[in-house]
Short mmCIF file of C-alpha atoms in Angstrom, two decimals:
data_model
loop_
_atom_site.label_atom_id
_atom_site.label_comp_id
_atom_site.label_asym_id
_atom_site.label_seq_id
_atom_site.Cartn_x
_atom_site.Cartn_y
_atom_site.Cartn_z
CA UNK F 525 0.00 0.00 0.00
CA UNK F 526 1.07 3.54 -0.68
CA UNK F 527 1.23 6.37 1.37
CA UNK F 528 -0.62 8.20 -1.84
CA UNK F 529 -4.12 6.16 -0.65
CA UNK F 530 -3.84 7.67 3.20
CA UNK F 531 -1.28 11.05 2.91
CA UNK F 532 -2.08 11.51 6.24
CA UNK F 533 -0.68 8.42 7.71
CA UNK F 534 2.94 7.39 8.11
CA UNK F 535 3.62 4.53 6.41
CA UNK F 536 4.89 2.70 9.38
CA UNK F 537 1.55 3.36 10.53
CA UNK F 538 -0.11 0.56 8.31
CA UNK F 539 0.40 -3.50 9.08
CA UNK F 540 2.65 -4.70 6.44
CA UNK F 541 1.18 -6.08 3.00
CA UNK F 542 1.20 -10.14 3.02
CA UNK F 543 1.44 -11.65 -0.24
CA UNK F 544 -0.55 -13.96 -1.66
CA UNK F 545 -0.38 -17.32 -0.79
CA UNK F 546 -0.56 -18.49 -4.35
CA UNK F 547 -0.72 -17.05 -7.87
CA UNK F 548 -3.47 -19.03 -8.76
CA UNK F 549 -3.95 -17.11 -12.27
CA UNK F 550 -1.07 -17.93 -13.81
CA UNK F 551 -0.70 -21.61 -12.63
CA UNK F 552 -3.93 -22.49 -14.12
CA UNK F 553 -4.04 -20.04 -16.88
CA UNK F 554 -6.97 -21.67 -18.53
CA UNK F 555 -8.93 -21.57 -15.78
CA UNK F 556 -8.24 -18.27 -15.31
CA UNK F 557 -9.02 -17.40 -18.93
CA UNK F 558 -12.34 -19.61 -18.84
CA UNK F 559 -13.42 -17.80 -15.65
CA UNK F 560 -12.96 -14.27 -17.58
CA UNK F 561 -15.12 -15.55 -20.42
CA UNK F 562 -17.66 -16.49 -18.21
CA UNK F 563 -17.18 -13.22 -16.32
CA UNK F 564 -18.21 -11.11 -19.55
CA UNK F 565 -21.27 -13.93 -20.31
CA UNK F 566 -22.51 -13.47 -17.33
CA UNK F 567 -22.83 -9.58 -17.51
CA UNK F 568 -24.89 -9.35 -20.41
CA UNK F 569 -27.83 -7.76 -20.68
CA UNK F 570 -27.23 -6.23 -16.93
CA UNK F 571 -27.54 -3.08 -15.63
CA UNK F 572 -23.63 -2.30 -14.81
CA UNK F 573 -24.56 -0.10 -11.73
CA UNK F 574 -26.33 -2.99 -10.34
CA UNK F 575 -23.72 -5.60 -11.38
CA UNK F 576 -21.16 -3.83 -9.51
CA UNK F 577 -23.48 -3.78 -5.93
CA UNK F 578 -24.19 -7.53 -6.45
CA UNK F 579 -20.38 -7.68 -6.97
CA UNK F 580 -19.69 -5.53 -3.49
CA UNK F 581 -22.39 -7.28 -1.31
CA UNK F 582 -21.29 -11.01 -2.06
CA UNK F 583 -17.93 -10.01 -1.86
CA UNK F 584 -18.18 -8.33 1.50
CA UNK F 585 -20.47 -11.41 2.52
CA UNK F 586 -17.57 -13.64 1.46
CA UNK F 587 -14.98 -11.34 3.12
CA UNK F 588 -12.74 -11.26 -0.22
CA UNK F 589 -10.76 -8.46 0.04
CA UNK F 590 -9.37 -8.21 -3.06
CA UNK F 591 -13.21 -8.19 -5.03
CA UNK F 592 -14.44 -5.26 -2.38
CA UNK F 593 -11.06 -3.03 -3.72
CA UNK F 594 -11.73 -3.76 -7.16
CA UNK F 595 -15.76 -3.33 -7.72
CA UNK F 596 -15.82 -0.50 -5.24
CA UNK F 597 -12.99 1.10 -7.39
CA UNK F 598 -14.85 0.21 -10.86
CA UNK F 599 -18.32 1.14 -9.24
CA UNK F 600 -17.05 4.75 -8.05
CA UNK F 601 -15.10 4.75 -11.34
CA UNK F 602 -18.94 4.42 -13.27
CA UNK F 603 -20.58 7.62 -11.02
CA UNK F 604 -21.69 5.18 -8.12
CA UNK F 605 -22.27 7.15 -4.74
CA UNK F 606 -19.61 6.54 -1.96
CA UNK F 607 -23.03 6.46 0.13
CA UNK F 608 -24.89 3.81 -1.68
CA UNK F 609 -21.56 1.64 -1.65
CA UNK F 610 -20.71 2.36 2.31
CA UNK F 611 -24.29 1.61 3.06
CA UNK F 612 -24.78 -1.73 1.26
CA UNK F 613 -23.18 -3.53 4.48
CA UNK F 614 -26.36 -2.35 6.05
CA UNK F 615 -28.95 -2.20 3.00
CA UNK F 616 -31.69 -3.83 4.96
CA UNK F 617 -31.70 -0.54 7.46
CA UNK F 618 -31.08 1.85 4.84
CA UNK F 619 -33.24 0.35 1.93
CA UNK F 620 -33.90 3.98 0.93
CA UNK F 621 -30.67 4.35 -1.07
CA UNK F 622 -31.79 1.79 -3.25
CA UNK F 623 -34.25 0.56 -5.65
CA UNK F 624 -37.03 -2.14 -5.18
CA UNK F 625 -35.39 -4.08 -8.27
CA UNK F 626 -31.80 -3.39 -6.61
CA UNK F 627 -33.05 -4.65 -3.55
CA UNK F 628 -34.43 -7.60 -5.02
CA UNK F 629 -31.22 -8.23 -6.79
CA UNK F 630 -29.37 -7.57 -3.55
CA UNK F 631 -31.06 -9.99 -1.14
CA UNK F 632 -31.05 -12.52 -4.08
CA UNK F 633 -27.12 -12.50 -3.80
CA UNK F 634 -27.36 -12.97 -0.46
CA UNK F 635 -29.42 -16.04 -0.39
CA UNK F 636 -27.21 -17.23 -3.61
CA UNK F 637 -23.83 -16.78 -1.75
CA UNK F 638 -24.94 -17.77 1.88
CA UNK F 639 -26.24 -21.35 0.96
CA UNK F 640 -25.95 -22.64 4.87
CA UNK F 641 -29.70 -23.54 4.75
CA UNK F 642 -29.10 -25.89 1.49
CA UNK F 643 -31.92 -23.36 -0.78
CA UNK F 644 -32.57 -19.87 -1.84
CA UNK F 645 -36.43 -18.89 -0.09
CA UNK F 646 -39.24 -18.97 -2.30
CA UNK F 647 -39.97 -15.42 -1.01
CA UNK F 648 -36.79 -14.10 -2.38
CA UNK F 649 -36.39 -15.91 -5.72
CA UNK F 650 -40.33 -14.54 -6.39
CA UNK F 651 -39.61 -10.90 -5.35
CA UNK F 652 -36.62 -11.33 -7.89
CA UNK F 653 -38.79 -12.78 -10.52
CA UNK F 654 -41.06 -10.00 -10.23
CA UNK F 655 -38.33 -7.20 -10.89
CA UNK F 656 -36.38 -8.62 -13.63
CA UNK F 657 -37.80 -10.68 -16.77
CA UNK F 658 -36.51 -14.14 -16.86
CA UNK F 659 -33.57 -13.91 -19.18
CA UNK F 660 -32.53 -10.72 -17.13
CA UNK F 661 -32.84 -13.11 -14.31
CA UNK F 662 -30.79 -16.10 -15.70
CA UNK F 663 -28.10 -13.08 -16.24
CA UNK F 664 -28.37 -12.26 -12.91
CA UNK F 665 -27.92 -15.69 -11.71
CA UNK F 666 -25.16 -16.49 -13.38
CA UNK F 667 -23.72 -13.12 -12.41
CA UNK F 668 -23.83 -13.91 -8.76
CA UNK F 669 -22.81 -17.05 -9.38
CA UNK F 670 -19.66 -15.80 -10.89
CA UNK F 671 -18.58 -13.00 -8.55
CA UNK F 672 -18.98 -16.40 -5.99
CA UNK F 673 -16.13 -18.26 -7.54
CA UNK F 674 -13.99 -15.31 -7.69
CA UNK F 675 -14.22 -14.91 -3.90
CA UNK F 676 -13.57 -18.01 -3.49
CA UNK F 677 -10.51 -18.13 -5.74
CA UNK F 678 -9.60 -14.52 -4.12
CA UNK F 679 -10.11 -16.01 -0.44
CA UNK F 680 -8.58 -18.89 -0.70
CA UNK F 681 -5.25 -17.77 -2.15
CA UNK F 682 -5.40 -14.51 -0.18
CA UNK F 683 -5.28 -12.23 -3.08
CA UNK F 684 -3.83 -8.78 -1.84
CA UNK F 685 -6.04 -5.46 -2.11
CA UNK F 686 -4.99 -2.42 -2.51
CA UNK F 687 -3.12 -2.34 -6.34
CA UNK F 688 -5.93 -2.26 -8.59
CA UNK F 689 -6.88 0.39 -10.94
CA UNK F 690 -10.44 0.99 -12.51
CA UNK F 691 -9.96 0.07 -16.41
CA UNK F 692 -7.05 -3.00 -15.52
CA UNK F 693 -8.55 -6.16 -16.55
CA UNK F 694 -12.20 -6.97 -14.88
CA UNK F 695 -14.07 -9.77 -13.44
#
């Protein structure tokens, strides 16, 4: 990390940077590649704006670290508020900041990425269905899906925050 992020601070202020366990990307290139692919399959047809909070929420749900710098970056980078971003942590007591189809997309990635129950509620699968037509939905799916495995690839290997720059290559 740079001082340039937090002028403020010392840099002997900050815990150091860890690297990442593993560079996952480029010892299993294909998979890397394939995962990009379905990365840009899975977006189409989506509103980006909303993409990029179902990107944030399961990534802060899944704790990866590296996702949160990244879509928080591209989604500020696209005119997204610092507010609505800071607030999605807590979107169920600040529903305000968002729309009814956002919200349906947003508590559809929740029950997608937090399977410890073994389903996704009927409630919350129908309140999506309402909001978004079905091929919209299948997009959406498969969106959530997707930002999924890169947290886990992220987690797992301990990717490090901090480097990215809006416009670098996306997932």
């Amino acid at each position: 990390m740079t001082t340039e992020a937090h002028p403020h601070h010392a840099p002997s202020a900050y815990a150091p940077e860890h690297p990442a366990r593993l560079s996952w990307a480029t010892l299993a290139p294909e998979v890397y590649k394939a995962m990009i692919r379905l990365d840009v399959a899975a977006r189409k047809g989506l509103d980006p704006a909303l993409l990029e909070l179902v990107k944030i929420r399961a990534s802060q749900i899944n704790r990866c670290a590296l996702c949160l710098d990244m879509h928080s970056k591209d989604a500020l980078a696209a005119g997204e508020s610092v507010e609505r971003i800071v607030q999605l942590g807590a979107w169920e007591e600040s529903r305000h900041f968002y729309t009814e189809k956002e919200l349906a997309a947003i508590e559809l990635t929740e029950a997608v990425t937090v399977l410890t129950d073994g389903f996704v509620p009927d409630e919350v699968y129908a309140k999506a269905a309402r909001h978004f037509a079905e091929a919209e939905l299948a997009q959406l799916i498969a969106a959530i899906t997707v930002i999924n495995a890169w947290n886990r690839f992220g987690v797992t290997t301990r990717q490090t925050p901090g480097h990215y720059t809006p416009g670098d290559i996306k997932h």
